[in-house]
Short mmCIF file of C-alpha atoms in Angstrom, two decimals:
data_model
loop_
_atom_site.label_atom_id
_atom_site.label_comp_id
_atom_site.label_asym_id
_atom_site.label_seq_id
_atom_site.Cartn_x
_atom_site.Cartn_y
_atom_site.Cartn_z
CA UNK A 1 66.83 216.83 -144.82
CA UNK A 2 70.47 217.50 -143.78
CA UNK A 3 73.09 214.90 -144.64
CA UNK A 4 73.63 212.49 -141.77
CA UNK A 5 77.02 212.12 -140.15
CA UNK A 6 79.35 209.22 -140.78
CA UNK A 7 80.74 209.44 -137.24
CA UNK A 8 79.60 211.24 -134.11
CA UNK A 9 81.82 210.88 -131.06
CA UNK A 10 80.97 211.89 -127.50
CA UNK A 11 83.17 212.59 -124.50
CA UNK A 12 86.52 214.08 -123.57
CA UNK A 13 88.18 217.14 -125.04
CA UNK A 14 91.05 219.27 -123.82
CA UNK A 15 94.36 220.87 -124.65
CA UNK A 16 97.44 218.66 -124.87
CA UNK A 17 100.70 220.40 -123.94
CA UNK A 18 103.42 218.08 -125.17
CA UNK A 19 107.14 218.67 -124.62
CA UNK A 20 109.11 219.45 -127.73
CA UNK A 21 112.09 217.79 -126.06
CA UNK A 22 112.05 214.03 -125.63
CA UNK A 23 113.72 211.95 -122.96
CA UNK A 24 113.37 214.66 -120.30
CA UNK A 25 111.11 214.88 -117.22
CA UNK A 26 108.69 217.79 -117.15
CA UNK A 27 110.82 219.60 -114.59
CA UNK A 28 113.55 219.97 -117.20
CA UNK A 29 111.42 220.63 -120.29
CA UNK A 30 111.60 224.20 -121.57
CA UNK A 31 109.34 224.21 -124.66
CA UNK A 32 105.92 222.72 -125.34
CA UNK A 33 103.60 222.32 -128.30
CA UNK A 34 99.86 222.93 -127.94
CA UNK A 35 97.41 220.50 -129.55
CA UNK A 36 93.77 219.49 -129.47
CA UNK A 37 93.38 216.42 -127.25
CA UNK A 38 90.86 214.06 -125.69
CA UNK A 39 90.36 210.56 -127.06
CA UNK A 40 86.89 210.82 -128.68
CA UNK A 41 87.76 214.22 -130.14
CA UNK A 42 90.93 212.74 -131.63
CA UNK A 43 88.93 209.84 -133.06
CA UNK A 44 86.65 212.34 -134.81
CA UNK A 45 89.73 214.08 -136.24
CA UNK A 46 91.20 210.74 -137.36
CA UNK A 47 88.00 209.75 -139.17
CA UNK A 48 87.75 213.19 -140.78
CA UNK A 49 91.32 212.84 -142.09
CA UNK A 50 90.16 209.64 -143.79
CA UNK A 51 87.35 211.50 -145.56
CA UNK A 52 84.45 210.92 -143.17
CA UNK A 53 81.85 213.51 -142.13
CA UNK A 54 82.33 213.77 -138.37
CA UNK A 55 81.14 215.69 -135.33
CA UNK A 56 81.87 215.59 -131.61
CA UNK A 57 79.54 216.06 -128.63
CA UNK A 58 81.48 217.59 -125.75
CA UNK A 59 81.94 220.71 -123.60
CA UNK A 60 84.77 223.12 -122.89
CA UNK A 61 85.32 225.97 -120.48
CA UNK A 62 84.27 229.46 -121.53
CA UNK A 63 87.88 230.52 -121.94
CA UNK A 64 90.69 231.00 -124.42
CA UNK A 65 91.55 227.29 -124.47
CA UNK A 66 87.92 226.54 -125.29
CA UNK A 67 88.11 228.99 -128.20
CA UNK A 68 91.30 227.28 -129.36
CA UNK A 69 89.61 223.86 -129.38
CA UNK A 70 86.70 225.15 -131.48
CA UNK A 71 89.19 226.58 -133.97
CA UNK A 72 91.15 223.34 -134.11
CA UNK A 73 88.08 221.17 -134.66
CA UNK A 74 87.02 223.34 -137.56
CA UNK A 75 90.54 223.30 -139.01
CA UNK A 76 90.46 219.50 -138.92
CA UNK A 77 87.03 219.36 -140.58
CA UNK A 78 85.13 218.22 -137.48
CA UNK A 79 81.69 219.78 -136.89
CA UNK A 80 81.73 221.62 -133.54
CA UNK A 81 78.05 222.55 -133.33
CA UNK A 82 77.58 220.33 -130.25
CA UNK A 83 80.64 221.65 -128.42
CA UNK A 84 79.23 223.99 -125.81
CA UNK A 85 80.74 226.07 -123.02
CA UNK A 86 80.48 225.58 -119.26
CA UNK A 87 80.89 228.73 -117.19
CA UNK A 88 81.85 226.99 -113.94
CA UNK A 89 84.90 224.97 -115.04
CA UNK A 90 88.06 225.63 -117.05
CA UNK A 91 89.01 223.75 -120.20
CA UNK A 92 91.18 220.77 -119.18
CA UNK A 93 94.89 220.63 -119.88
CA UNK A 94 97.01 217.48 -120.18
CA UNK A 95 100.79 217.25 -120.03
CA UNK A 96 102.89 214.24 -120.94
CA UNK A 97 106.49 213.13 -120.71
CA UNK A 98 108.05 211.42 -123.71
CA UNK A 99 110.49 208.59 -123.10
CA UNK A 100 110.47 206.48 -126.29
CA UNK A 101 109.73 203.76 -127.10
CA UNK A 102 107.22 202.84 -124.38
CA UNK A 103 107.05 205.28 -121.47
CA UNK A 104 104.69 208.25 -121.85
CA UNK A 105 103.37 209.38 -118.43
CA UNK A 106 100.26 211.57 -118.56
CA UNK A 107 99.31 214.36 -116.17
CA UNK A 108 95.63 215.36 -116.33
CA UNK A 109 94.45 218.74 -115.00
CA UNK A 110 90.67 218.28 -114.85
CA UNK A 111 89.84 219.77 -111.45
CA UNK A 112 87.52 220.66 -109.85
CA UNK A 113 85.63 219.01 -112.71
CA UNK A 114 86.08 218.73 -116.45
CA UNK A 115 83.44 220.50 -118.58
CA UNK A 116 83.10 217.37 -120.74
CA UNK A 117 81.58 215.61 -117.71
CA UNK A 118 78.82 218.24 -117.72
CA UNK A 119 77.17 216.94 -120.91
CA UNK A 120 73.44 216.79 -120.11
CA UNK A 121 70.70 214.67 -121.65
CA UNK A 122 68.27 217.52 -122.52
CA UNK A 123 70.99 219.19 -124.59
CA UNK A 124 71.62 216.16 -126.82
CA UNK A 125 70.49 216.12 -130.43
CA UNK A 126 69.21 212.56 -130.15
CA UNK A 127 67.87 212.56 -133.71
CA UNK A 128 71.36 213.24 -135.09
CA UNK A 129 72.93 210.70 -132.76
CA UNK A 130 70.33 208.13 -133.75
CA UNK A 131 70.89 208.66 -137.46
CA UNK A 132 74.71 208.72 -137.46
CA UNK A 133 76.25 205.76 -139.24
CA UNK A 134 78.71 205.36 -136.35
CA UNK A 135 78.28 206.58 -132.78
CA UNK A 136 81.42 206.41 -130.60
CA UNK A 137 81.37 206.79 -126.80
CA UNK A 138 83.93 206.09 -124.08
CA UNK A 139 84.31 204.65 -120.61
CA UNK A 140 85.32 208.04 -119.25
CA UNK A 141 81.87 209.33 -120.12
CA UNK A 142 80.45 206.89 -117.57
CA UNK A 143 82.62 208.02 -114.65
CA UNK A 144 80.44 210.89 -113.35
CA UNK A 145 77.06 212.58 -113.63
CA UNK A 146 75.49 214.13 -115.61
CA UNK A 147 77.76 212.71 -118.35
CA UNK A 148 76.91 209.13 -117.37
CA UNK A 149 73.16 209.59 -117.79
CA UNK A 150 73.64 211.53 -121.03
CA UNK A 151 75.92 208.85 -122.47
CA UNK A 152 73.46 206.09 -121.62
CA UNK A 153 70.59 208.17 -123.03
CA UNK A 154 72.50 208.48 -126.30
CA UNK A 155 73.09 204.74 -126.37
CA UNK A 156 69.42 204.02 -125.71
CA UNK A 157 68.44 206.44 -128.48
CA UNK A 158 70.68 204.49 -130.84
CA UNK A 159 68.89 201.26 -129.84
CA UNK A 160 71.82 199.37 -131.43
CA UNK A 161 71.19 201.00 -134.83
CA UNK A 162 74.07 201.13 -137.26
CA UNK A 163 77.49 200.87 -135.61
CA UNK A 164 77.64 201.82 -131.93
CA UNK A 165 81.20 201.68 -130.57
CA UNK A 166 82.12 201.52 -126.89
CA UNK A 167 85.76 202.59 -126.46
CA UNK A 168 86.53 201.09 -123.05
CA UNK A 169 88.95 203.99 -122.32
CA UNK A 170 89.76 203.10 -118.69
CA UNK A 171 91.16 206.08 -116.75
CA UNK A 172 91.00 205.15 -113.05
CA UNK A 173 91.97 208.64 -111.86
CA UNK A 174 88.67 210.01 -113.22
CA UNK A 175 86.44 207.76 -111.10
CA UNK A 176 85.12 208.69 -107.65
CA UNK A 177 86.20 205.82 -105.39
CA UNK A 178 83.60 206.71 -102.72
CA UNK A 179 80.74 206.39 -105.20
CA UNK A 180 82.05 203.06 -106.46
CA UNK A 181 81.27 201.40 -103.14
CA UNK A 182 77.51 201.63 -103.82
CA UNK A 183 75.87 198.52 -105.31
CA UNK A 184 75.80 198.69 -109.11
CA UNK A 185 78.15 201.68 -109.15
CA UNK A 186 81.48 200.00 -109.80
CA UNK A 187 83.20 200.72 -113.10
CA UNK A 188 82.58 197.11 -114.14
CA UNK A 189 78.84 197.48 -113.52
CA UNK A 190 78.74 200.75 -115.46
CA UNK A 191 80.68 199.20 -118.32
CA UNK A 192 78.35 196.22 -118.53
CA UNK A 193 75.34 198.53 -118.74
CA UNK A 194 76.88 200.26 -121.74
CA UNK A 195 78.10 197.05 -123.40
CA UNK A 196 74.52 195.79 -123.56
CA UNK A 197 73.71 198.83 -125.74
CA UNK A 198 76.78 198.76 -128.03
CA UNK A 199 77.58 196.73 -131.14
CA UNK A 200 81.39 197.09 -131.06
CA UNK A 201 83.79 197.17 -128.10
CA UNK A 202 87.44 198.17 -128.40
CA UNK A 203 90.06 198.29 -125.66
CA UNK A 204 93.45 197.17 -124.45
CA UNK A 205 94.06 194.29 -122.04
CA UNK A 206 93.69 196.41 -118.88
CA UNK A 207 90.46 197.94 -120.18
CA UNK A 208 89.05 194.56 -121.13
CA UNK A 209 89.80 193.30 -117.63
CA UNK A 210 87.80 196.15 -116.09
CA UNK A 211 84.90 195.43 -118.42
CA UNK A 212 84.91 191.64 -118.21
CA UNK A 213 87.31 190.40 -115.52
CA UNK A 214 89.33 188.62 -118.23
CA UNK A 215 92.91 189.38 -119.29
CA UNK A 216 93.55 186.57 -121.74
CA UNK A 217 92.72 188.16 -125.11
CA UNK A 218 90.48 185.43 -126.55
CA UNK A 219 88.64 185.01 -123.23
CA UNK A 220 88.18 188.78 -122.98
CA UNK A 221 86.81 188.98 -126.52
CA UNK A 222 84.34 186.17 -125.87
CA UNK A 223 83.24 187.88 -122.64
CA UNK A 224 82.65 191.15 -124.47
CA UNK A 225 80.48 189.35 -127.00
CA UNK A 226 78.52 187.65 -124.22
CA UNK A 227 77.98 191.12 -122.73
CA UNK A 228 76.18 192.17 -125.91
CA UNK A 229 78.48 193.42 -128.68
CA UNK A 230 78.77 191.96 -132.17
CA UNK A 231 82.50 192.71 -132.61
CA UNK A 232 85.16 192.68 -129.88
CA UNK A 233 88.54 194.31 -130.61
CA UNK A 234 91.34 193.62 -128.13
CA UNK A 235 94.47 195.75 -128.57
CA UNK A 236 97.64 194.02 -127.34
CA UNK A 237 100.39 196.55 -128.01
CA UNK A 238 103.50 194.80 -129.28
CA UNK A 239 101.47 191.59 -129.71
CA UNK A 240 99.14 193.21 -132.25
CA UNK A 241 95.35 193.17 -132.24
CA UNK A 242 92.69 190.48 -131.92
CA UNK A 243 89.19 190.92 -133.37
CA UNK A 244 86.42 188.41 -132.76
CA UNK A 245 82.95 188.64 -134.35
CA UNK A 246 79.81 187.07 -132.97
CA UNK A 247 79.49 185.11 -136.21
CA UNK A 248 82.72 183.27 -135.38
CA UNK A 249 85.13 185.21 -137.57
CA UNK A 250 88.50 185.82 -135.92
CA UNK A 251 91.32 188.11 -137.08
CA UNK A 252 94.73 188.27 -135.38
CA UNK A 253 96.97 190.94 -136.87
CA UNK A 254 100.58 191.65 -135.82
CA UNK A 255 101.73 195.22 -135.27
CA UNK A 256 103.32 197.19 -138.06
CA UNK A 257 107.04 197.83 -137.43
CA UNK A 258 107.67 201.43 -136.36
CA UNK A 259 110.22 203.52 -134.51
CA UNK A 260 108.01 204.92 -131.77
CA UNK A 261 108.34 208.59 -130.87
CA UNK A 262 105.11 209.07 -128.89
CA UNK A 263 102.58 206.25 -128.55
CA UNK A 264 99.81 208.28 -126.92
CA UNK A 265 97.76 209.02 -130.05
CA UNK A 266 98.06 205.60 -131.67
CA UNK A 267 94.84 204.25 -130.16
CA UNK A 268 92.83 207.24 -131.37
CA UNK A 269 94.20 206.87 -134.90
CA UNK A 270 93.31 203.17 -134.68
CA UNK A 271 89.78 204.18 -133.65
CA UNK A 272 89.24 206.59 -136.51
CA UNK A 273 90.53 204.00 -138.97
CA UNK A 274 88.33 201.33 -137.36
CA UNK A 275 85.29 203.54 -137.99
CA UNK A 276 86.44 204.13 -141.57
CA UNK A 277 86.86 200.43 -142.29
CA UNK A 278 83.56 199.47 -140.70
CA UNK A 279 81.77 202.12 -142.76
CA UNK A 280 83.47 200.84 -145.91
CA UNK A 281 82.21 197.32 -145.19
CA UNK A 282 85.66 195.75 -145.30
CA UNK A 283 86.28 192.30 -143.92
CA UNK A 284 87.57 192.24 -140.35
CA UNK A 285 91.20 191.37 -141.12
CA UNK A 286 91.54 194.23 -143.59
CA UNK A 287 90.05 196.68 -141.07
CA UNK A 288 92.51 195.60 -138.38
CA UNK A 289 95.52 195.87 -140.70
CA UNK A 290 94.43 199.35 -141.81
CA UNK A 291 93.78 200.51 -138.24
CA UNK A 292 97.12 199.09 -137.07
CA UNK A 293 98.89 201.04 -139.80
CA UNK A 294 97.12 204.28 -138.88
CA UNK A 295 98.06 203.81 -135.24
CA UNK A 296 101.69 203.04 -136.08
CA UNK A 297 101.97 206.22 -138.16
CA UNK A 298 100.81 208.37 -135.26
CA UNK A 299 103.14 206.53 -132.86
CA UNK A 300 106.01 207.73 -135.07
CA UNK A 301 104.99 211.37 -134.56
CA UNK A 302 104.96 213.78 -131.63
CA UNK A 303 101.34 214.93 -131.46
CA UNK A 304 97.95 213.21 -131.51
CA UNK A 305 95.31 215.22 -133.38
CA UNK A 306 97.57 216.94 -135.90
CA UNK A 307 99.44 213.67 -136.49
CA UNK A 308 96.42 211.73 -137.76
CA UNK A 309 97.22 210.21 -141.17
CA UNK A 310 95.60 210.71 -144.54
CA UNK A 311 94.55 207.70 -146.65
CA UNK A 312 97.60 207.83 -148.90
CA UNK A 313 99.87 207.64 -145.86
CA UNK A 314 98.10 204.59 -144.48
CA UNK A 315 98.20 202.87 -147.85
CA UNK A 316 101.92 203.63 -148.18
CA UNK A 317 102.64 202.11 -144.78
CA UNK A 318 100.67 198.99 -145.69
CA UNK A 319 102.49 198.69 -149.02
CA UNK A 320 105.90 199.09 -147.39
CA UNK A 321 105.02 196.80 -144.49
CA UNK A 322 106.37 199.31 -141.97
CA UNK A 323 106.35 202.98 -141.02
CA UNK A 324 109.65 204.09 -142.48
CA UNK A 325 109.54 207.84 -141.95
CA UNK A 326 107.96 210.53 -139.81
CA UNK A 327 105.94 212.70 -142.22
CA UNK A 328 104.16 215.67 -140.74
CA UNK A 329 100.58 214.78 -141.59
CA UNK A 330 100.21 217.94 -143.67
CA UNK A 331 97.48 218.09 -146.25
CA UNK A 332 98.60 216.24 -149.41
#
């Protein structure tokens, strides 16, 4: 029997084109770097960097950018067997502007439709998804069909086995506002359906508000637990992170000091480290400190996927109590 995966993620993938010049609007940028992107794909990369056996379920266009993403996943040690091509749609591209320390506008090119929203239930390897130690899905996967039905089918196949993480991942520009007017079709309703099938929820304040209607961190965490999860993780940016477990355990961890270059990949690094810590069986406070450190390291770097830290880098940041340099993330 083949070895089961530590982490399988499902959802977005694309090409990130990030300016190599900071502090400039796109109209004035002359050079760009090309990177693998898409939150769940980055989470798979982050977990792989930490030594976990990972795979991603997603779709690309049948084009050169799709070929590039396959190559990058393999380079990062992520299994791409469930990354399939869609003839009808091009691989998405995302641009950003970089205005440190806290302004990073994103420009998504996912029209007429992103291939990763064409994931279909009959194509899923539900046995592999069921057996994975961690399954990670996102709110974006719920924004359109057939991805929505496939994501929910994967969650039902899990039947709350192992660790099933719902990354709230709220991207309002991906949702069809006309469809949302139908009863039971609002983002909040879709989120609640998925929360009932997950064991862990992770999101920032805005995402928690969409899922629960609550913005106060402790109230949002309690609402997520009432919705069905065992562990609620509320990311608060400069205020750190709050984690609340159904058993009553609470961890509040401040952020790690860092000179931010590009904050866009920090949440994905946090996610990969969260998976790593949960798999290791660490206590909640230790997991949050480790995940915070991983996120801070990536915030000090330009890219997302290629910036994901190795274990020795996370441990060094924790030992020093801050991210004090901008290493490249090259293999040690």
